Coordinates of N, CA, C and O in Angstrom, one line a residue:
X1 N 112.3 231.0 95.4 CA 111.3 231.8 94.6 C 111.4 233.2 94.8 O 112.1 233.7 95.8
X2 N 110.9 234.0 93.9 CA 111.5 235.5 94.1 C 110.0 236.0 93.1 O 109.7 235.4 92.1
X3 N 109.2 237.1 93.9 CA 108.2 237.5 93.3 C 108.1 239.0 93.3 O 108.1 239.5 94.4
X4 N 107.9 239.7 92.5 CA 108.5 240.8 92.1 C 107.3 242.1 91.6 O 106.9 241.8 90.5
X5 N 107.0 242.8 91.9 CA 105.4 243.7 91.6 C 106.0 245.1 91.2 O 106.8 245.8 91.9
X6 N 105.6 245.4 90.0 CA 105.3 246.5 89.2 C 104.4 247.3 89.4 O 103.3 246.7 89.5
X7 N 104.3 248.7 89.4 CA 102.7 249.4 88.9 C 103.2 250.8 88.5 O 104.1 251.5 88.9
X8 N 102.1 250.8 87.3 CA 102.2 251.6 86.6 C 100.7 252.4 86.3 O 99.7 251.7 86.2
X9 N 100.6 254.0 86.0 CA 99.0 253.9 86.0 C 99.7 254.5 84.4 O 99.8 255.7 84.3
X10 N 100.1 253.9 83.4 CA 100.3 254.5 81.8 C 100.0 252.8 81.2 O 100.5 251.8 81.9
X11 N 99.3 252.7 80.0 CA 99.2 251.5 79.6 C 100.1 251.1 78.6 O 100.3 249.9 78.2
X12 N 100.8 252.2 78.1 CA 101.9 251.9 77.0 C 103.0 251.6 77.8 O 103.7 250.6 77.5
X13 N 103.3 252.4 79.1 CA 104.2 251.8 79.8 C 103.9 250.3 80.9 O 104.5 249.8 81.9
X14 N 102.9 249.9 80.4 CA 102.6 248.5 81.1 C 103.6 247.5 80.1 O 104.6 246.9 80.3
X15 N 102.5 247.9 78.7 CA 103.1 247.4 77.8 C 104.7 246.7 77.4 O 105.1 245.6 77.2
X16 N 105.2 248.0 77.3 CA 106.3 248.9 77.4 C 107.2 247.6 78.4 O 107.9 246.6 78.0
X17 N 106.9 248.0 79.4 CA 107.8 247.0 80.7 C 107.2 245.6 80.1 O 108.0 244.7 80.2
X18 N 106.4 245.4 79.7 CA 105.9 243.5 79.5 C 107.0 242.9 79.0 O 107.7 242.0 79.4
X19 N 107.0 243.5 77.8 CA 107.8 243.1 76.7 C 109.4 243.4 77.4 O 110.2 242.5 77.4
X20 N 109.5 244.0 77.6 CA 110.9 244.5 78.2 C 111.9 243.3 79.7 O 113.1 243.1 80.0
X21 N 110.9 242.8 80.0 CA 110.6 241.8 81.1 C 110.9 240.5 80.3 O 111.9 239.7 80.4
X22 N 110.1 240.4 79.6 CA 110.0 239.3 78.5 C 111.5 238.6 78.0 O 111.9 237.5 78.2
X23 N 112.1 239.7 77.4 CA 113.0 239.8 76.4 C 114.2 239.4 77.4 O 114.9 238.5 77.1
X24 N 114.4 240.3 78.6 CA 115.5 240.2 79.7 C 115.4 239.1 80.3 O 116.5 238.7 80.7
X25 N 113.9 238.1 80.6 CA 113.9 236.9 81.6 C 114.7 235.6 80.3 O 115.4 234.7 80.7
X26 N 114.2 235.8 78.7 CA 114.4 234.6 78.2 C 115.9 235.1 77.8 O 116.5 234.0 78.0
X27 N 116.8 235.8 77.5 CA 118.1 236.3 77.9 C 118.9 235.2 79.2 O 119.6 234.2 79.1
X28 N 118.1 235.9 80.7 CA 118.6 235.5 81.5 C 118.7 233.8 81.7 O 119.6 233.2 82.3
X29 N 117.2 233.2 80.9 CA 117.2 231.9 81.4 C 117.8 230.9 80.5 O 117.5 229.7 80.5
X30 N 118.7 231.5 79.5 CA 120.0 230.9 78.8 C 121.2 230.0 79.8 O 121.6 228.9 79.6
X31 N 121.8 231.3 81.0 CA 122.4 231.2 81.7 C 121.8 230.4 83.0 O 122.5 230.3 84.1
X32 N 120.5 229.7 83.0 CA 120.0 229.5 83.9 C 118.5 228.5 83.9 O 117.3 228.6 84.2
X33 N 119.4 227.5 83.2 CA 118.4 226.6 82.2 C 116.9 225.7 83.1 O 115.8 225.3 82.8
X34 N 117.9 226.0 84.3 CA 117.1 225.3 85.5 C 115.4 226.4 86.0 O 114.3 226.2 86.5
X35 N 116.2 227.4 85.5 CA 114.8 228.5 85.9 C 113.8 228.4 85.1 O 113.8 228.1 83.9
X36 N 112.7 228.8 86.1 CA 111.5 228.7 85.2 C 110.6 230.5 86.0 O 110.7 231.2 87.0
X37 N 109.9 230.6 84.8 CA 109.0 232.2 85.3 C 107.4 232.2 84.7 O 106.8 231.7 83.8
X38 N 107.1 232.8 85.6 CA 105.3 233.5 85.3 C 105.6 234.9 85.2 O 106.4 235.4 86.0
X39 N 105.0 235.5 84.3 CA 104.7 236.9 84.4 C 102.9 237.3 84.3 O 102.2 236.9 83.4
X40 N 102.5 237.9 85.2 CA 101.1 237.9 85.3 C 100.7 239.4 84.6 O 101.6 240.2 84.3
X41 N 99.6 239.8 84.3 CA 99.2 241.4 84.1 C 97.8 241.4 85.0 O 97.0 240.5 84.9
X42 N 97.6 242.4 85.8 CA 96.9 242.8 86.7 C 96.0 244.1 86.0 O 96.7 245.1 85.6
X43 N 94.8 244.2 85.8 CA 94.8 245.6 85.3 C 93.3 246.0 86.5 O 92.2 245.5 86.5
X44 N 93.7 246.9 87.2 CA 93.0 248.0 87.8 C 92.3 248.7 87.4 O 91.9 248.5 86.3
X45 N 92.0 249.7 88.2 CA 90.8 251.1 88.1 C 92.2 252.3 88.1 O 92.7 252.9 89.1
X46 N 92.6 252.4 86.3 CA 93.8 253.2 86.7 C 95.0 252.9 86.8 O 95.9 253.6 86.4
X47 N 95.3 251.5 87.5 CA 96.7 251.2 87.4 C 96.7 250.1 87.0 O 95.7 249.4 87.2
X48 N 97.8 249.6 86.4 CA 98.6 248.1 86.1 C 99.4 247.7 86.7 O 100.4 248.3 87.0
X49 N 99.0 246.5 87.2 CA 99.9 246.0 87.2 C 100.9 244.5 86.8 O 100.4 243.7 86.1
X50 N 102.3 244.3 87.3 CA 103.4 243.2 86.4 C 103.3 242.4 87.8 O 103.3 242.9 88.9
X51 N 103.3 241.1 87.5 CA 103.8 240.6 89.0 C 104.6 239.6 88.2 O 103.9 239.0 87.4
X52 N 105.9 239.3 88.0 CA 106.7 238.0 87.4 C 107.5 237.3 88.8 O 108.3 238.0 89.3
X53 N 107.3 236.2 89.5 CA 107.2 235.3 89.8 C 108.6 234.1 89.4 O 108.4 233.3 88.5
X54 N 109.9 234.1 90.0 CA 111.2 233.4 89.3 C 111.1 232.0 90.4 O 111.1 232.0 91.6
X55 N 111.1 231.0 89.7 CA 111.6 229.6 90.3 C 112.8 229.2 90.1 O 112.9 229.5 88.9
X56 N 113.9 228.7 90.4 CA 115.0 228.6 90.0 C 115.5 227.5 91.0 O 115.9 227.7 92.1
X57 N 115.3 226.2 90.4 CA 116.1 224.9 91.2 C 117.5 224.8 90.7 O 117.9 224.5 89.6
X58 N 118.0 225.1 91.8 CA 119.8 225.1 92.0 C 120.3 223.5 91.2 O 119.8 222.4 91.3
X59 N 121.3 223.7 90.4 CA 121.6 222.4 90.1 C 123.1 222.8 89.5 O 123.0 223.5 88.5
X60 N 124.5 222.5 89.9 CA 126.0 223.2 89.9 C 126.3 222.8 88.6 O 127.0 223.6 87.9
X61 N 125.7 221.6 88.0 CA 126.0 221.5 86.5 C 125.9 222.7 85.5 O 126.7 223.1 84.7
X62 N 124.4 223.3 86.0 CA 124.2 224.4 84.7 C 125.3 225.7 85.1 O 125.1 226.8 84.6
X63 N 126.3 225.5 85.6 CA 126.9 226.6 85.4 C 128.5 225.9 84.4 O 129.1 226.4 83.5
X64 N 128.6 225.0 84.7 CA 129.5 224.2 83.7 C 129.2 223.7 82.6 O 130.2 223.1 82.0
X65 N 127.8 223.8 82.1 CA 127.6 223.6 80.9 C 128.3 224.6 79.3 O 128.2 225.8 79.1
X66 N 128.9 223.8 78.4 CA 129.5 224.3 77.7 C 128.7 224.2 75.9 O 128.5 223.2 75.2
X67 N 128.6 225.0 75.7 CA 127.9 224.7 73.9 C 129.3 225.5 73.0 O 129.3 225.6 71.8

């Protein structure tokens, strides 16, 4: 597991990284069929924050998988 904290005190740049996060983890979990993710939003007095959260059970097949 791998858990990972953002902050930001701009809301467009909360935004901004959400989506950005978003787009890069379902990318990544092409290559990585076994993984699974949370991304949380935290919002403060002032700051935001990302916490995304990666599970990833090892399994040697998904690297030999071919489409």
């Amino acid at each position: 597991m791998i858990r990972t904290k953002f902050t930001t005190k701009s809301l467009t740049h909360l935004i901004e990284l959400a989506k950005e996060f978003e787009d890069k983890l379902h990318i990544w979990s092409e290559d990585n069929m076994n993984a699974t993710w949370e991304t949380e939003i935290l919002i403060g007095d002032y700051e935001y924050f990302i916490i995304v959260t990666v599970e990833n059970e090892e399994d040697n097949d998904t690297n030999k998988l071919e489409l």
